[in-house]
XYZ file of N, CA and C in Angstrom:
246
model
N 7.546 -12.354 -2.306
C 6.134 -12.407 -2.657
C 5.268 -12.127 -1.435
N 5.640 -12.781 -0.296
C 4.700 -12.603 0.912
C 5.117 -10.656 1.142
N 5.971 -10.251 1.310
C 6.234 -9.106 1.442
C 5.064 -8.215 0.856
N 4.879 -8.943 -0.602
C 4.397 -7.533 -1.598
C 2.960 -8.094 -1.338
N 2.341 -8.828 -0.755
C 0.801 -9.463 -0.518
C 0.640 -8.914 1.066
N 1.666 -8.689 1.612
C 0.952 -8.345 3.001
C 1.017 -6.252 2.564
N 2.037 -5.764 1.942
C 1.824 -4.342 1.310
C 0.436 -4.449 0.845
N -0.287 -5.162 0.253
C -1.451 -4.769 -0.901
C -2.515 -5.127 -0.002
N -2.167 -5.981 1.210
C -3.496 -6.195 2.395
C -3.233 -4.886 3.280
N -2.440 -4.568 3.006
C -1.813 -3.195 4.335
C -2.977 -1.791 3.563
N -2.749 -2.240 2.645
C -3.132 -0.780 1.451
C -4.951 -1.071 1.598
N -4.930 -1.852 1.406
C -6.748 -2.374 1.096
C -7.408 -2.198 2.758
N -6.702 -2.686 3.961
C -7.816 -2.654 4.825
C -7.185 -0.748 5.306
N -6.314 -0.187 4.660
C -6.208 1.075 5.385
C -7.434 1.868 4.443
N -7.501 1.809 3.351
C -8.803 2.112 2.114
C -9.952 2.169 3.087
N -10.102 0.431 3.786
C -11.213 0.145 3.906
C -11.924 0.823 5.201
N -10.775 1.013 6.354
C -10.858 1.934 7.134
C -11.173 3.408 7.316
N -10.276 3.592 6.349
C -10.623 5.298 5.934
C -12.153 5.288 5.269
N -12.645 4.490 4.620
C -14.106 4.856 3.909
C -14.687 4.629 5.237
N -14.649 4.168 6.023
C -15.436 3.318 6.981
C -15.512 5.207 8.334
N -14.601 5.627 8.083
C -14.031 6.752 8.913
C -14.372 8.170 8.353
N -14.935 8.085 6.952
C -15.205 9.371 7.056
C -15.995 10.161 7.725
N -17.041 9.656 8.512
C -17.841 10.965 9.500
C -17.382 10.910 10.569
N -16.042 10.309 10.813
C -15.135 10.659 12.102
C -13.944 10.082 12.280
N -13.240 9.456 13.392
C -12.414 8.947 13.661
C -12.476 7.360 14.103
N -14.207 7.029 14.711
C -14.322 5.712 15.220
C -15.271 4.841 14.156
N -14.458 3.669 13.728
C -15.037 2.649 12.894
C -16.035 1.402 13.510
N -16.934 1.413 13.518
C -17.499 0.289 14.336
C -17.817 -0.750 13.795
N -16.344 -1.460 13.761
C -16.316 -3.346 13.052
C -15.320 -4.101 13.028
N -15.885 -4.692 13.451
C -14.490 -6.348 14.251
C -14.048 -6.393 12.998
N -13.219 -7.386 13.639
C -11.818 -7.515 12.571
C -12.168 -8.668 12.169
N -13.285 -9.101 12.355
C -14.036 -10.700 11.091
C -14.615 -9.634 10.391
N -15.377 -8.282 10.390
C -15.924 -7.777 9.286
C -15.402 -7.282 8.394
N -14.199 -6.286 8.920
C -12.827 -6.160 8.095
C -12.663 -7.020 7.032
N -12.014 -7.954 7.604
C -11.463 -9.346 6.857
C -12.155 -9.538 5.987
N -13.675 -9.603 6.139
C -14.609 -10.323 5.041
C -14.403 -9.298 3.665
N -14.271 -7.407 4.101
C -14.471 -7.112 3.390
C -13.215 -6.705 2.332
N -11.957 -7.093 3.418
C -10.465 -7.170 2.155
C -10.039 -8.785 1.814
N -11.347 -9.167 2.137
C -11.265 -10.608 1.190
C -9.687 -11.238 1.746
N -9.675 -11.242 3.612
C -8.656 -12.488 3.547
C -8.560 -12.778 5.201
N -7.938 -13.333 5.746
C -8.530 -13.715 7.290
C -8.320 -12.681 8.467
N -9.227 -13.219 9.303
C -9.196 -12.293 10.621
C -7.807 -12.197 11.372
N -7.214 -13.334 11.290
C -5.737 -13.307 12.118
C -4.985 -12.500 11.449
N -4.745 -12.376 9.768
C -4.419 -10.781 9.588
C -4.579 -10.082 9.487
N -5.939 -9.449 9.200
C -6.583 -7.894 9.925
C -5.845 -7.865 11.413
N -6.331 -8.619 12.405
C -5.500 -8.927 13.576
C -4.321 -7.985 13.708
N -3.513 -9.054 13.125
C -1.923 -8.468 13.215
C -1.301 -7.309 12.561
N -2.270 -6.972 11.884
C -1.681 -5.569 10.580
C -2.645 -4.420 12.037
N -3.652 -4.425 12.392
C -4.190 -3.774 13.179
C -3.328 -3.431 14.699
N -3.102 -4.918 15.282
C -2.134 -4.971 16.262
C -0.774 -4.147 16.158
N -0.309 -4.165 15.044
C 0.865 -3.359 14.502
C 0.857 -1.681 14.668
N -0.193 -1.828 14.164
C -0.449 -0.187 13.472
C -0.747 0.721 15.095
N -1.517 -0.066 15.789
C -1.916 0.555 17.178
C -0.148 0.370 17.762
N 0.592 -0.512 17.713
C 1.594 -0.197 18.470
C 2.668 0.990 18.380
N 2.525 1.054 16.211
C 3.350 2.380 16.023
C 2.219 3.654 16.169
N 0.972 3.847 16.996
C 0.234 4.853 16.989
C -0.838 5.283 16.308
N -1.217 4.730 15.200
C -2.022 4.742 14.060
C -3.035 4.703 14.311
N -3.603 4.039 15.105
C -4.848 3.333 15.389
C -5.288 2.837 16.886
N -6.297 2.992 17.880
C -6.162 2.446 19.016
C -7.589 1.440 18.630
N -7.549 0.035 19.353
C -8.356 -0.843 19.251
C -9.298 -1.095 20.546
N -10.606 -1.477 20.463
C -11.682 -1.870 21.615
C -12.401 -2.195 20.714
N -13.261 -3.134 21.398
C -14.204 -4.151 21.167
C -15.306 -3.919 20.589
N -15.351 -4.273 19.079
C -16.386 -3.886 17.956
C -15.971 -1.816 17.516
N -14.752 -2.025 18.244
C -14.227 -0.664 16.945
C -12.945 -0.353 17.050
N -12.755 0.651 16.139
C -11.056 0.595 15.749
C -11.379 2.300 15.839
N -10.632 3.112 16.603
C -10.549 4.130 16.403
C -9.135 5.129 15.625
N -9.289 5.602 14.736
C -8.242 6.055 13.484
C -7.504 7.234 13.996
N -6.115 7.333 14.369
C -5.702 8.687 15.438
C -4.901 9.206 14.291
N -4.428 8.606 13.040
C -3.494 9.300 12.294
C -3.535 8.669 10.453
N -5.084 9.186 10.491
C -5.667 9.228 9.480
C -4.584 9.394 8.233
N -3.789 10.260 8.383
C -3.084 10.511 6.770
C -1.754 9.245 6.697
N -1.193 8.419 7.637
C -0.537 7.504 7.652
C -1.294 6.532 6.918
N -2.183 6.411 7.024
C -3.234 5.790 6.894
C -3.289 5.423 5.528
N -4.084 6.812 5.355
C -4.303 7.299 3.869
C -3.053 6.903 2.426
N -1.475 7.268 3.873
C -0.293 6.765 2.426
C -0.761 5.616 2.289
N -0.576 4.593 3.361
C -0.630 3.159 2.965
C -1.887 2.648 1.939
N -3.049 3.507 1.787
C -3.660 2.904 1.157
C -3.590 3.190 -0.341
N -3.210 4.729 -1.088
C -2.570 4.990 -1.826
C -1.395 3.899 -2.352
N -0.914 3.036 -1.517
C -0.153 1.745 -2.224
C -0.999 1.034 -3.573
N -2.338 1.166 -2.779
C -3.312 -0.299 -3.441
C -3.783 0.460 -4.559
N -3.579 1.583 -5.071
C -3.900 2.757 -6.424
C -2.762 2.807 -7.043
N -1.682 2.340 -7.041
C -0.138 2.701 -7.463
C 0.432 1.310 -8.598
C-alpha cells in the first residue's frame, strides 16, 4: 500500500511541476508550496525531490526547482491518469 501511495504522490507532484514549468525549465516554489498543492507533507515533496535530483531529473535551490528532464517527468506523472 505505501508503495502504490508514494507512486500516486510521485505522479501528482511530477503533474504539478510540469504545469508549474511550462514557460520554461525553472519552477519558483518551496517544497511547503508543492506539498500544499499535492495535498500531503513537505518532508515528502522533500524526499521524492531529493531523489529525483540525485537520479538527474531535477536540480534544487532555494525557492526553486529547476526541471532538466522534463519527459521523465512527464512518464511519472502519466501514472496519476492511468
Amino acid at each position: 500500500v505505501a508503495d502504490v501511495a508514494l507512486a500516486t504522490l510521485e505522479a501528482r507532484l511530477a503533474g504539478t511541476l510540469l504545469r508549474h514549468a511550462r514557460a520554461g525549465t525553472l519552477v519558483r516554489r518551496t517544497h511547503e508550496q508543492l506539498a500544499q498543492e499535492v495535498a500531503c507533507g513537505r518532508e515528502a515533496v522533500s524526499r521524492i525531490l531529493e531523489h529525483w535530483e540525485q537520479l538527474g531529473h531535477v536540480r534544487l535551490g532555494r525557492g526553486h526547482i529547476r526541471v532538466d528532464v522534463p519527459t521523465r517527468l512527464a512518464r511519472l506523472a502519466e501514472d496519476a491518469e492511468t
